[in-house]
Amino acid sequence: MRFPLPNPSAIFTLLLCIGLAIAGIWVGDNVNLLPIDASTNAPVYDELFRVLFIIGIILFVGIVGLVVYSLVRFRRRPGELGDGIFIEGNLPLEILWTAVPAIVVLFVGIYSYDIYDRMGGMQPLQFNGHDHHLMVSEERIFGGIGTGAVEASMDQLNAPLPIEVTAMQFAFLFHYPKGDILSGELHVPTGQPVMMRMESKDVIHAFWVPEFRLKQDIIPGQPTILNFTPTKPGRYPIICAELCGPYHGGMRSTVVVEDPDQFQEWFGKNAKETSLEA
Amino acid sequence: MTISIPPTSKQPQESIQPRGWLRYFSFSLDHKVIGLQYLVCGFIFYLVGGALAGAIRIELASPISDFMPRDVYNQVLTLHGTIMIFLWIVPVVNGAFGNYLIPFYVGARDMAFPRLNAVAFWLIPPAGLMLISSYFITGSAQSGWTAYPPLSISTPAAGQIIWILSVLLLGGSSIFGGINFIATILKLRRPGLLLMQLPMYCWAMLGTSILVVLSTPVLAGTLILLSFDIVAHTGFFNPVLGGNVIVYQHLFWFYSHPAVYIMVLPAFGLVSEILPVHCRKPLFGYVTMVYSIMAIVGLGLVVWAHHMFTSGTPPWMRLFFTIATSFIAVPTGIKFFNWVATLWGGRISLNSAVLFSCGFIVNFVLGGITGVALAQVPFDVHVHDTYFVVAHFHYIVYGGSVFVIFSSVYHWYPKFTGRMLNENLGRFHFFLTFVGFNLCFAPQHWLGLNGMPRRVAEYDPQFTFVNQLSSVGALLMALSTLPFLFNIINSILRGKVSGDNPWNALTPEWLTSSPPPVENWLGDPPLVTEPYGYGITKEPNVEDLTEGDNTGASTK
Ligand code: HEM
Ligand SMILES: [Cu+2]
Ligand SMILES: [Cu+2]
């Protein structure tokens, strides 16, 4: 395929492309745009982010480079008259740049499916595992993302922790059915899967913890589920991400991720019953 | 050779049409007058919407809510979004340039339905005034331009109802316009002019109008049901009465995703007209351009739920919409590569029109890349409803459509007025806008990734500095409007006289005087079968009807 125009020699172009690719990968690996990762979900997310970031940087710099290069190289110099070259198209080239985006997009799609699967997105969502019966089966419960660690939860030591979340203008309420605890702050232990069933009392809200890379709307009349497994102790913001009224910006809470013993301590102090098999 | 002359019968009756500047305030049936009415009216609303954006950025220059009360902030936000979409971008990229250019491009003397056309325009000012005045009378809507129930049902009803009424009027205007464009492009073509010879903007408008006609009625129906929920306490979307709030989102996005293409496909078309003229090269890949427009139209109708990935959407639906959305990048990519190939090997005049068009390419590529990323469910669940999305769509709608509008004004101003704009001021306008725009919106990607949700009046203090950066960018954008306004007004009064065809363009709107006569061409409409025939050694293939159908005859 020849491009019948004065352009840099093929080798130079190739080198430029390789250089661009290397630079893109370097930037993707070294520029961090994300907050710390604090759930099993987050490192998987960051992997996807890095790949998309690298592809994005390469495409962006490549295309912008081409535009700027063309503008400089083919600019009309003072006193120059006449037209450019009469080329109306070039089928092989057009096929090439149909195929390249198609392949990139196909790759991105398959890769992100894999990521989604690893996040547990394809697992059927259940609330509270098998032995409890909080889930009403005829309820339409959708959404959320499962967690890769939920399978591990079959083993009793690491049974998932069920939490019922209620959102209202302009607060979150967390209810732990096991100890009948009602709290405005979410306490969760590291390493244990958490299963949240969320419902709104008034308008739509959303539960978002940037450090977990997870978000799920909380919808009136239609409970949603969100599962995650925290990994790093710390206090992270819970942010309402859906416009819910004048104080939407102030609708925040905190998730306190603690070591399991610390969590047990908090749980024991607040629990109304002593059914602490978790 | 017998050729029926394009519809002279549709020619506006001059006797009852006012002349001079007064006709711009009249119920004129002339498509050129209507086009400019759309443009100026849209620009005035743009200034209002821009002032509101300024208010938003002032509020966000500090992390606490201190500049205006919180509910006023939400009203300002809602008005800003609604005005920018329904009163600026949609009417201008469709109504203004569509009305002005399409009859020229198809070789007609007016649109197919001039009276409907005037009605479509005259729906806009009252709708816009109603929307804006609601702020002063009852307080305007405050549930965002998306008006999701139940919030839109529980916020003060008067403002929300006025919002619905004006969006309905604007939607009606848009539908009237769409029908008119389809009819004009398909039925009013000058005899001898084939579809595949039309300038690309016609294809863009055909595609856009199909989207308008298919999807806008769905929005209208949805908003009518919503208004019943508000005033008559029905329960379509009200969960307290057994309604379903998610159904609203599906219906809303069934319109509003196509709406983003309604805002950007015409811009694609305009760029395809502008670049070849100033690069002195044919538009690269005409046929693939046409197919990719149609592919975007088709795919654009089946991607709406990518706005609902966190709305309790089941996994299969998430996957379907991820895949469909990602694939839009393919036809979109083709168009961008074709534009770059149009630049390649040209003799490019680096004037304001080209700079804005190239600015559009740069900005839109970034917006497209973040778009493909957002289409991936696992990526989106983190950044949905955050400033990352705000950045994405401003790169598309401002960096894309608005840049193209400016580019188009620089390109067609001599046609509209017969005078040239000042190029140095134009370039200054470009650089100020480009820098301001990127300074305003690029940092917002980071804000979203790191935890700033959208539509908030207060935020975590750790984001203060980056928000202030963004506000400075907004200030630059606001300032950039001044040289533009000055240029526009100054050039009307004492700009250099441009002559009929200052760019030596080949598309038919330039093959007449500038500004054109009421009947567009004094003689018969020229048959332009090769609107992009730049750089051919033989004379451009512009046939004059009077000279019969022999090839090679030229008007110049
Ligand atoms: C390559 C093509 C594009 C893709 C793949 C894409 C993808 C997306 C996705 C997935 C979202 C939802 C993000 C979220 O809310 O979580 C979104 C939002 C948005 N996009 Fe795009 N987009 C593309 C092009 C466009 C175009 C052409 C426009 C407009 C002219 C546009 C305007 C918008 C707007 C206005 C929103 C935000 C809507 C809102 O929530 O208020 N996008 N885009
Ligand atoms: Cu909220
Ligand atoms: Cu969309």
PDB file of C-alpha atoms in Angstrom, chain B residues 42-292:
ATOM      1  CA  GLY B  42     -29.137  30.564  19.715  1.00  0.00           C
ATOM      2  CA  PHE B  43     -26.123  32.730  20.384  1.00  0.00           C
ATOM      3  CA  ILE B  44     -28.080  34.968  22.736  1.00  0.00           C
ATOM      4  CA  PHE B  45     -29.194  31.920  24.680  1.00  0.00           C
ATOM      5  CA  TYR B  46     -25.588  30.744  24.645  1.00  0.00           C
ATOM      6  CA  LEU B  47     -24.587  33.949  26.396  1.00  0.00           C
ATOM      7  CA  VAL B  48     -27.258  33.324  29.033  1.00  0.00           C
ATOM      8  CA  GLY B  49     -26.191  29.701  29.448  1.00  0.00           C
ATOM      9  CA  GLY B  50     -22.584  30.836  29.629  1.00  0.00           C
ATOM     10  CA  ALA B  51     -23.367  33.337  32.358  1.00  0.00           C
ATOM     11  CA  LEU B  52     -24.984  30.508  34.313  1.00  0.00           C
ATOM     12  CA  ALA B  53     -21.871  28.387  33.776  1.00  0.00           C
ATOM     13  CA  GLY B  54     -19.870  31.275  35.161  1.00  0.00           C
ATOM     14  CA  ALA B  55     -22.062  31.281  38.247  1.00  0.00           C
ATOM     15  CA  ILE B  56     -21.487  27.536  38.653  1.00  0.00           C
ATOM     16  CA  ARG B  57     -17.714  27.935  38.381  1.00  0.00           C
ATOM     17  CA  ILE B  58     -17.739  30.774  40.904  1.00  0.00           C
ATOM     18  CA  GLU B  59     -19.624  28.604  43.357  1.00  0.00           C
ATOM     19  CA  LEU B  60     -17.154  25.781  42.783  1.00  0.00           C
ATOM     20  CA  ALA B  61     -14.111  27.984  43.276  1.00  0.00           C
ATOM     21  CA  SER B  62     -14.508  27.248  46.970  1.00  0.00           C
ATOM     22  CA  PRO B  63     -15.353  23.906  48.552  1.00  0.00           C
ATOM     23  CA  ILE B  64     -18.244  25.229  50.603  1.00  0.00           C
ATOM     24  CA  SER B  65     -21.596  26.355  49.325  1.00  0.00           C
ATOM     25  CA  ASP B  66     -21.185  30.107  49.682  1.00  0.00           C
ATOM     26  CA  PHE B  67     -22.075  31.899  46.457  1.00  0.00           C
ATOM     27  CA  MET B  68     -25.729  30.972  46.180  1.00  0.00           C
ATOM     28  CA  PRO B  69     -28.248  28.931  48.122  1.00  0.00           C
ATOM     29  CA  ARG B  70     -28.149  25.224  47.390  1.00  0.00           C
ATOM     30  CA  ASP B  71     -31.521  25.009  45.724  1.00  0.00           C
ATOM     31  CA  VAL B  72     -30.656  27.998  43.545  1.00  0.00           C
ATOM     32  CA  TYR B  73     -27.468  26.198  42.569  1.00  0.00           C
ATOM     33  CA  ASN B  74     -29.519  23.268  41.350  1.00  0.00           C
ATOM     34  CA  GLN B  75     -31.785  25.610  39.402  1.00  0.00           C
ATOM     35  CA  VAL B  76     -28.815  27.297  37.791  1.00  0.00           C
ATOM     36  CA  LEU B  77     -27.335  23.921  36.919  1.00  0.00           C
ATOM     37  CA  THR B  78     -30.576  22.701  35.393  1.00  0.00           C
ATOM     38  CA  LEU B  79     -31.077  25.887  33.406  1.00  0.00           C
ATOM     39  CA  HIS B  80     -27.499  25.816  32.185  1.00  0.00           C
ATOM     40  CA  GLY B  81     -27.786  22.267  30.852  1.00  0.00           C
ATOM     41  CA  THR B  82     -31.210  22.749  29.324  1.00  0.00           C
ATOM     42  CA  ILE B  83     -30.323  26.038  27.645  1.00  0.00           C
ATOM     43  CA  MET B  84     -27.051  24.788  26.233  1.00  0.00           C
ATOM     44  CA  ILE B  85     -28.586  21.653  24.775  1.00  0.00           C
ATOM     45  CA  PHE B  86     -32.058  22.676  23.677  1.00  0.00           C
ATOM     46  CA  LEU B  87     -31.599  26.359  22.944  1.00  0.00           C
ATOM     47  CA  TRP B  88     -28.045  26.604  21.700  1.00  0.00           C
ATOM     48  CA  ILE B  89     -26.429  23.483  20.249  1.00  0.00           C
ATOM     49  CA  VAL B  90     -29.455  21.693  18.814  1.00  0.00           C
ATOM     50  CA  PRO B  91     -31.060  24.776  17.208  1.00  0.00           C
ATOM     51  CA  VAL B  92     -27.769  26.106  15.884  1.00  0.00           C
ATOM     52  CA  VAL B  93     -26.069  23.044  14.406  1.00  0.00           C
ATOM     53  CA  ASN B  94     -29.391  21.876  12.990  1.00  0.00           C
ATOM     54  CA  GLY B  95     -31.677  24.846  12.556  1.00  0.00           C
ATOM     55  CA  ALA B  96     -29.240  27.636  11.780  1.00  0.00           C
ATOM     56  CA  PHE B  97     -26.784  26.010   9.413  1.00  0.00           C
ATOM     57  CA  GLY B  98     -29.285  23.442   8.192  1.00  0.00           C
ATOM     58  CA  ASN B  99     -31.751  26.053   7.082  1.00  0.00           C
ATOM     59  CA  TYR B 100     -29.177  28.301   5.594  1.00  0.00           C
ATOM     60  CA  LEU B 101     -27.229  25.659   3.705  1.00  0.00           C
ATOM     61  CA  ILE B 102     -29.441  22.709   2.831  1.00  0.00           C
ATOM     62  CA  PRO B 103     -31.562  24.477   0.165  1.00  0.00           C
ATOM     63  CA  PHE B 104     -28.350  25.682  -1.491  1.00  0.00           C
ATOM     64  CA  TYR B 105     -26.828  22.234  -1.341  1.00  0.00           C
ATOM     65  CA  VAL B 106     -29.770  20.509  -2.926  1.00  0.00           C
ATOM     66  CA  GLY B 107     -30.228  23.298  -5.468  1.00  0.00           C
ATOM     67  CA  ALA B 108     -33.576  24.544  -4.215  1.00  0.00           C
ATOM     68  CA  ARG B 109     -34.871  28.025  -3.614  1.00  0.00           C
ATOM     69  CA  ASP B 110     -36.233  27.279  -0.174  1.00  0.00           C
ATOM     70  CA  MET B 111     -37.002  24.491   2.242  1.00  0.00           C
ATOM     71  CA  ALA B 112     -39.801  22.080   1.412  1.00  0.00           C
ATOM     72  CA  PHE B 113     -42.195  23.607   3.930  1.00  0.00           C
ATOM     73  CA  PRO B 114     -41.282  27.269   4.449  1.00  0.00           C
ATOM     74  CA  ARG B 115     -44.219  28.019   6.701  1.00  0.00           C
ATOM     75  CA  LEU B 116     -43.537  25.034   8.972  1.00  0.00           C
ATOM     76  CA  ASN B 117     -39.976  26.197   9.005  1.00  0.00           C
ATOM     77  CA  ALA B 118     -40.903  29.623  10.298  1.00  0.00           C
ATOM     78  CA  VAL B 119     -43.203  28.064  12.886  1.00  0.00           C
ATOM     79  CA  ALA B 120     -40.362  25.802  14.032  1.00  0.00           C
ATOM     80  CA  PHE B 121     -38.173  28.803  14.598  1.00  0.00           C
ATOM     81  CA  TRP B 122     -40.776  30.952  16.286  1.00  0.00           C
ATOM     82  CA  LEU B 123     -41.452  28.240  18.858  1.00  0.00           C
ATOM     83  CA  ILE B 124     -37.972  28.741  20.208  1.00  0.00           C
ATOM     84  CA  PRO B 125     -37.888  32.285  21.607  1.00  0.00           C
ATOM     85  CA  PRO B 126     -41.095  31.917  23.642  1.00  0.00           C
ATOM     86  CA  ALA B 127     -40.022  28.499  24.915  1.00  0.00           C
ATOM     87  CA  GLY B 128     -36.651  29.897  25.932  1.00  0.00           C
ATOM     88  CA  LEU B 129     -38.117  32.981  27.557  1.00  0.00           C
ATOM     89  CA  MET B 130     -40.627  30.870  29.418  1.00  0.00           C
ATOM     90  CA  LEU B 131     -37.882  28.615  30.709  1.00  0.00           C
ATOM     91  CA  ILE B 132     -35.673  31.457  31.857  1.00  0.00           C
ATOM     92  CA  SER B 133     -38.461  33.573  33.313  1.00  0.00           C
ATOM     93  CA  SER B 134     -39.611  30.635  35.417  1.00  0.00           C
ATOM     94  CA  TYR B 135     -36.527  31.324  37.512  1.00  0.00           C
ATOM     95  CA  PHE B 136     -37.818  34.751  38.453  1.00  0.00           C
ATOM     96  CA  ILE B 137     -41.462  33.880  38.869  1.00  0.00           C
ATOM     97  CA  THR B 138     -41.718  30.491  40.499  1.00  0.00           C
ATOM     98  CA  GLY B 139     -38.180  29.251  40.729  1.00  0.00           C
ATOM     99  CA  SER B 140     -37.103  27.040  37.863  1.00  0.00           C
ATOM    100  CA  ALA B 141     -36.729  23.281  37.705  1.00  0.00           C
ATOM    101  CA  GLN B 142     -34.000  21.905  39.921  1.00  0.00           C
ATOM    102  CA  SER B 143     -33.716  18.237  39.075  1.00  0.00           C
ATOM    103  CA  GLY B 144     -31.044  18.494  36.387  1.00  0.00           C
ATOM    104  CA  TRP B 145     -31.580  18.451  32.656  1.00  0.00           C
ATOM    105  CA  THR B 146     -32.338  14.731  33.013  1.00  0.00           C
ATOM    106  CA  ALA B 147     -35.317  15.417  35.328  1.00  0.00           C
ATOM    107  CA  TYR B 148     -35.191  11.957  36.871  1.00  0.00           C
ATOM    108  CA  PRO B 149     -38.230  11.083  38.942  1.00  0.00           C
ATOM    109  CA  PRO B 150     -38.929  10.859  41.797  1.00  0.00           C
ATOM    110  CA  LEU B 151     -36.782  13.958  42.352  1.00  0.00           C
ATOM    111  CA  SER B 152     -38.567  15.807  39.561  1.00  0.00           C
ATOM    112  CA  ILE B 153     -41.888  14.868  41.146  1.00  0.00           C
ATOM    113  CA  SER B 154     -40.958  15.978  44.638  1.00  0.00           C
ATOM    114  CA  THR B 155     -39.215  19.276  43.824  1.00  0.00           C
ATOM    115  CA  PRO B 156     -41.459  22.383  43.469  1.00  0.00           C
ATOM    116  CA  ALA B 157     -43.985  21.603  40.758  1.00  0.00           C
ATOM    117  CA  ALA B 158     -44.369  24.951  39.021  1.00  0.00           C
ATOM    118  CA  GLY B 159     -40.786  25.197  37.836  1.00  0.00           C
ATOM    119  CA  GLN B 160     -40.707  21.605  36.735  1.00  0.00           C
ATOM    120  CA  ILE B 161     -43.920  21.930  34.755  1.00  0.00           C
ATOM    121  CA  ILE B 162     -42.680  25.050  32.989  1.00  0.00           C
ATOM    122  CA  TRP B 163     -39.484  23.182  32.214  1.00  0.00           C
ATOM    123  CA  ILE B 164     -41.496  20.320  30.720  1.00  0.00           C
ATOM    124  CA  LEU B 165     -43.634  22.697  28.661  1.00  0.00           C
ATOM    125  CA  SER B 166     -40.692  24.497  27.199  1.00  0.00           C
ATOM    126  CA  VAL B 167     -38.810  21.288  26.419  1.00  0.00           C
ATOM    127  CA  LEU B 168     -41.958  20.018  24.707  1.00  0.00           C
ATOM    128  CA  LEU B 169     -42.111  23.170  22.577  1.00  0.00           C
ATOM    129  CA  LEU B 170     -38.443  22.888  21.732  1.00  0.00           C
ATOM    130  CA  GLY B 171     -38.835  19.214  20.924  1.00  0.00           C
ATOM    131  CA  GLY B 172     -41.752  20.090  18.658  1.00  0.00           C
ATOM    132  CA  SER B 173     -39.644  22.687  16.920  1.00  0.00           C
ATOM    133  CA  SER B 174     -36.924  20.127  16.441  1.00  0.00           C
ATOM    134  CA  ILE B 175     -39.343  17.568  14.973  1.00  0.00           C
ATOM    135  CA  PHE B 176     -40.760  20.141  12.544  1.00  0.00           C
ATOM    136  CA  GLY B 177     -37.233  20.946  11.481  1.00  0.00           C
ATOM    137  CA  GLY B 178     -36.348  17.279  11.064  1.00  0.00           C
ATOM    138  CA  ILE B 179     -39.339  16.553   8.849  1.00  0.00           C
ATOM    139  CA  ASN B 180     -38.523  19.586   6.769  1.00  0.00           C
ATOM    140  CA  PHE B 181     -34.898  18.570   6.278  1.00  0.00           C
ATOM    141  CA  ILE B 182     -35.782  15.031   5.277  1.00  0.00           C
ATOM    142  CA  ALA B 183     -38.340  16.264   2.769  1.00  0.00           C
ATOM    143  CA  THR B 184     -36.014  18.898   1.378  1.00  0.00           C
ATOM    144  CA  ILE B 185     -33.035  16.607   0.960  1.00  0.00           C
ATOM    145  CA  LEU B 186     -34.991  13.752  -0.544  1.00  0.00           C
ATOM    146  CA  LYS B 187     -37.554  15.621  -2.590  1.00  0.00           C
ATOM    147  CA  LEU B 188     -36.303  19.068  -3.525  1.00  0.00           C
ATOM    148  CA  ARG B 189     -33.056  18.019  -5.096  1.00  0.00           C
ATOM    149  CA  ARG B 190     -32.379  19.823  -8.303  1.00  0.00           C
ATOM    150  CA  PRO B 191     -32.989  17.477 -11.235  1.00  0.00           C
ATOM    151  CA  GLY B 192     -29.795  15.755 -12.233  1.00  0.00           C
ATOM    152  CA  LEU B 193     -28.284  15.917  -8.764  1.00  0.00           C
ATOM    153  CA  LEU B 194     -27.731  12.471  -7.283  1.00  0.00           C
ATOM    154  CA  LEU B 195     -27.766  11.658  -3.595  1.00  0.00           C
ATOM    155  CA  MET B 196     -24.166  10.557  -3.685  1.00  0.00           C
ATOM    156  CA  GLN B 197     -23.159  13.920  -5.120  1.00  0.00           C
ATOM    157  CA  LEU B 198     -24.558  15.938  -2.252  1.00  0.00           C
ATOM    158  CA  PRO B 199     -22.214  17.793   0.045  1.00  0.00           C
ATOM    159  CA  MET B 200     -21.545  15.804   3.212  1.00  0.00           C
ATOM    160  CA  TYR B 201     -23.528  18.160   5.434  1.00  0.00           C
ATOM    161  CA  CYS B 202     -26.698  16.978   3.650  1.00  0.00           C
ATOM    162  CA  TRP B 203     -25.949  13.422   4.667  1.00  0.00           C
ATOM    163  CA  ALA B 204     -25.242  14.511   8.187  1.00  0.00           C
ATOM    164  CA  MET B 205     -28.545  16.374   8.308  1.00  0.00           C
ATOM    165  CA  LEU B 206     -30.412  13.484   6.776  1.00  0.00           C
ATOM    166  CA  GLY B 207     -29.022  11.142   9.431  1.00  0.00           C
ATOM    167  CA  THR B 208     -29.649  13.632  12.200  1.00  0.00           C
ATOM    168  CA  SER B 209     -33.188  14.299  11.078  1.00  0.00           C
ATOM    169  CA  ILE B 210     -33.946  10.594  11.063  1.00  0.00           C
ATOM    170  CA  LEU B 211     -32.768  10.470  14.672  1.00  0.00           C
ATOM    171  CA  VAL B 212     -34.825  13.548  15.525  1.00  0.00           C
ATOM    172  CA  VAL B 213     -37.989  12.152  14.028  1.00  0.00           C
ATOM    173  CA  LEU B 214     -37.569   8.722  15.588  1.00  0.00           C
ATOM    174  CA  SER B 215     -36.508   9.678  19.068  1.00  0.00           C
ATOM    175  CA  THR B 216     -37.876  13.107  19.977  1.00  0.00           C
ATOM    176  CA  PRO B 217     -41.507  11.938  20.124  1.00  0.00           C
ATOM    177  CA  VAL B 218     -40.438   9.411  22.754  1.00  0.00           C
ATOM    178  CA  LEU B 219     -39.089  12.230  24.898  1.00  0.00           C
ATOM    179  CA  ALA B 220     -42.284  14.167  24.385  1.00  0.00           C
ATOM    180  CA  GLY B 221     -44.431  11.238  25.460  1.00  0.00           C
ATOM    181  CA  THR B 222     -42.253  10.619  28.471  1.00  0.00           C
ATOM    182  CA  LEU B 223     -42.383  14.206  29.633  1.00  0.00           C
ATOM    183  CA  ILE B 224     -46.145  14.276  29.233  1.00  0.00           C
ATOM    184  CA  LEU B 225     -46.438  11.229  31.479  1.00  0.00           C
ATOM    185  CA  LEU B 226     -44.068  12.892  33.925  1.00  0.00           C
ATOM    186  CA  SER B 227     -46.214  16.002  33.961  1.00  0.00           C
ATOM    187  CA  PHE B 228     -49.272  13.833  34.743  1.00  0.00           C
ATOM    188  CA  ASP B 229     -47.358  12.395  37.668  1.00  0.00           C
ATOM    189  CA  ILE B 230     -46.621  15.906  38.866  1.00  0.00           C
ATOM    190  CA  VAL B 231     -49.972  17.628  38.422  1.00  0.00           C
ATOM    191  CA  ALA B 232     -52.506  14.812  38.416  1.00  0.00           C
ATOM    192  CA  HIS B 233     -50.703  12.509  40.851  1.00  0.00           C
ATOM    193  CA  THR B 234     -50.746   9.594  38.500  1.00  0.00           C
ATOM    194  CA  GLY B 235     -48.201   6.898  39.193  1.00  0.00           C
ATOM    195  CA  PHE B 236     -46.332   6.163  35.992  1.00  0.00           C
ATOM    196  CA  PHE B 237     -42.948   6.923  37.478  1.00  0.00           C
ATOM    197  CA  ASN B 238     -43.816   7.513  41.096  1.00  0.00           C
ATOM    198  CA  PRO B 239     -42.716   4.536  43.200  1.00  0.00           C
ATOM    199  CA  VAL B 240     -45.050   5.525  46.024  1.00  0.00           C
ATOM    200  CA  LEU B 241     -47.943   4.822  43.668  1.00  0.00           C
ATOM    201  CA  GLY B 242     -46.391   1.711  42.214  1.00  0.00           C
ATOM    202  CA  GLY B 243     -44.608   3.481  39.365  1.00  0.00           C
ATOM    203  CA  ASN B 244     -41.205   2.573  38.082  1.00  0.00           C
ATOM    204  CA  VAL B 245     -38.451   5.158  38.081  1.00  0.00           C
ATOM    205  CA  ILE B 246     -36.179   3.111  35.861  1.00  0.00           C
ATOM    206  CA  VAL B 247     -38.671   3.053  33.008  1.00  0.00           C
ATOM    207  CA  TYR B 248     -38.373   6.813  32.875  1.00  0.00           C
ATOM    208  CA  GLN B 249     -34.615   6.546  32.520  1.00  0.00           C
ATOM    209  CA  HIS B 250     -34.936   4.120  29.622  1.00  0.00           C
ATOM    210  CA  LEU B 251     -37.399   6.364  27.827  1.00  0.00           C
ATOM    211  CA  PHE B 252     -35.430   9.494  28.566  1.00  0.00           C
ATOM    212  CA  TRP B 253     -32.151   8.069  27.279  1.00  0.00           C
ATOM    213  CA  PHE B 254     -33.842   6.558  24.274  1.00  0.00           C
ATOM    214  CA  TYR B 255     -34.109  10.156  23.206  1.00  0.00           C
ATOM    215  CA  SER B 256     -31.149  11.668  24.926  1.00  0.00           C
ATOM    216  CA  HIS B 257     -28.441   9.426  23.665  1.00  0.00           C
ATOM    217  CA  PRO B 258     -29.522  10.016  20.069  1.00  0.00           C
ATOM    218  CA  ALA B 259     -29.687  13.653  21.128  1.00  0.00           C
ATOM    219  CA  VAL B 260     -25.950  13.676  21.610  1.00  0.00           C
ATOM    220  CA  TYR B 261     -25.645  12.658  17.975  1.00  0.00           C
ATOM    221  CA  ILE B 262     -28.224  15.257  17.053  1.00  0.00           C
ATOM    222  CA  MET B 263     -25.740  17.698  18.538  1.00  0.00           C
ATOM    223  CA  VAL B 264     -22.663  16.299  16.913  1.00  0.00           C
ATOM    224  CA  LEU B 265     -23.507  14.693  13.555  1.00  0.00           C
ATOM    225  CA  PRO B 266     -24.342  18.071  11.961  1.00  0.00           C
ATOM    226  CA  ALA B 267     -21.048  19.331  13.355  1.00  0.00           C
ATOM    227  CA  PHE B 268     -19.312  16.444  11.590  1.00  0.00           C
ATOM    228  CA  GLY B 269     -21.048  17.556   8.420  1.00  0.00           C
ATOM    229  CA  LEU B 270     -19.989  21.174   8.809  1.00  0.00           C
ATOM    230  CA  VAL B 271     -16.364  20.233   9.348  1.00  0.00           C
ATOM    231  CA  SER B 272     -16.546  18.107   6.219  1.00  0.00           C
ATOM    232  CA  GLU B 273     -17.563  21.230   4.302  1.00  0.00           C
ATOM    233  CA  ILE B 274     -15.024  23.554   5.846  1.00  0.00           C
ATOM    234  CA  LEU B 275     -11.830  21.508   5.680  1.00  0.00           C
ATOM    235  CA  PRO B 276     -11.780  20.748   1.926  1.00  0.00           C
ATOM    236  CA  VAL B 277     -12.263  24.417   1.047  1.00  0.00           C
ATOM    237  CA  HIS B 278      -9.351  25.647   3.110  1.00  0.00           C
ATOM    238  CA  CYS B 279      -7.118  22.655   2.420  1.00  0.00           C
ATOM    239  CA  ARG B 280      -7.850  22.893  -1.311  1.00  0.00           C
ATOM    240  CA  LYS B 281      -8.352  19.157  -1.429  1.00  0.00           C
ATOM    241  CA  PRO B 282     -11.335  16.873  -1.928  1.00  0.00           C
ATOM    242  CA  LEU B 283     -12.988  15.463   1.152  1.00  0.00           C
ATOM    243  CA  PHE B 284     -11.205  12.185   1.710  1.00  0.00           C
ATOM    244  CA  GLY B 285     -13.334   9.037   1.493  1.00  0.00           C
ATOM    245  CA  TYR B 286     -16.756  10.463   0.608  1.00  0.00           C
ATOM    246  CA  VAL B 287     -18.427   7.065   0.441  1.00  0.00           C
ATOM    247  CA  THR B 288     -17.066   5.796   3.738  1.00  0.00           C
ATOM    248  CA  MET B 289     -18.088   9.105   5.286  1.00  0.00           C
ATOM    249  CA  VAL B 290     -21.669   8.539   4.165  1.00  0.00           C
ATOM    250  CA  TYR B 291     -21.737   4.974   5.406  1.00  0.00           C
ATOM    251  CA  SER B 292     -20.244   5.908   8.716  1.00  0.00           C
TER     252      SER B 292
END
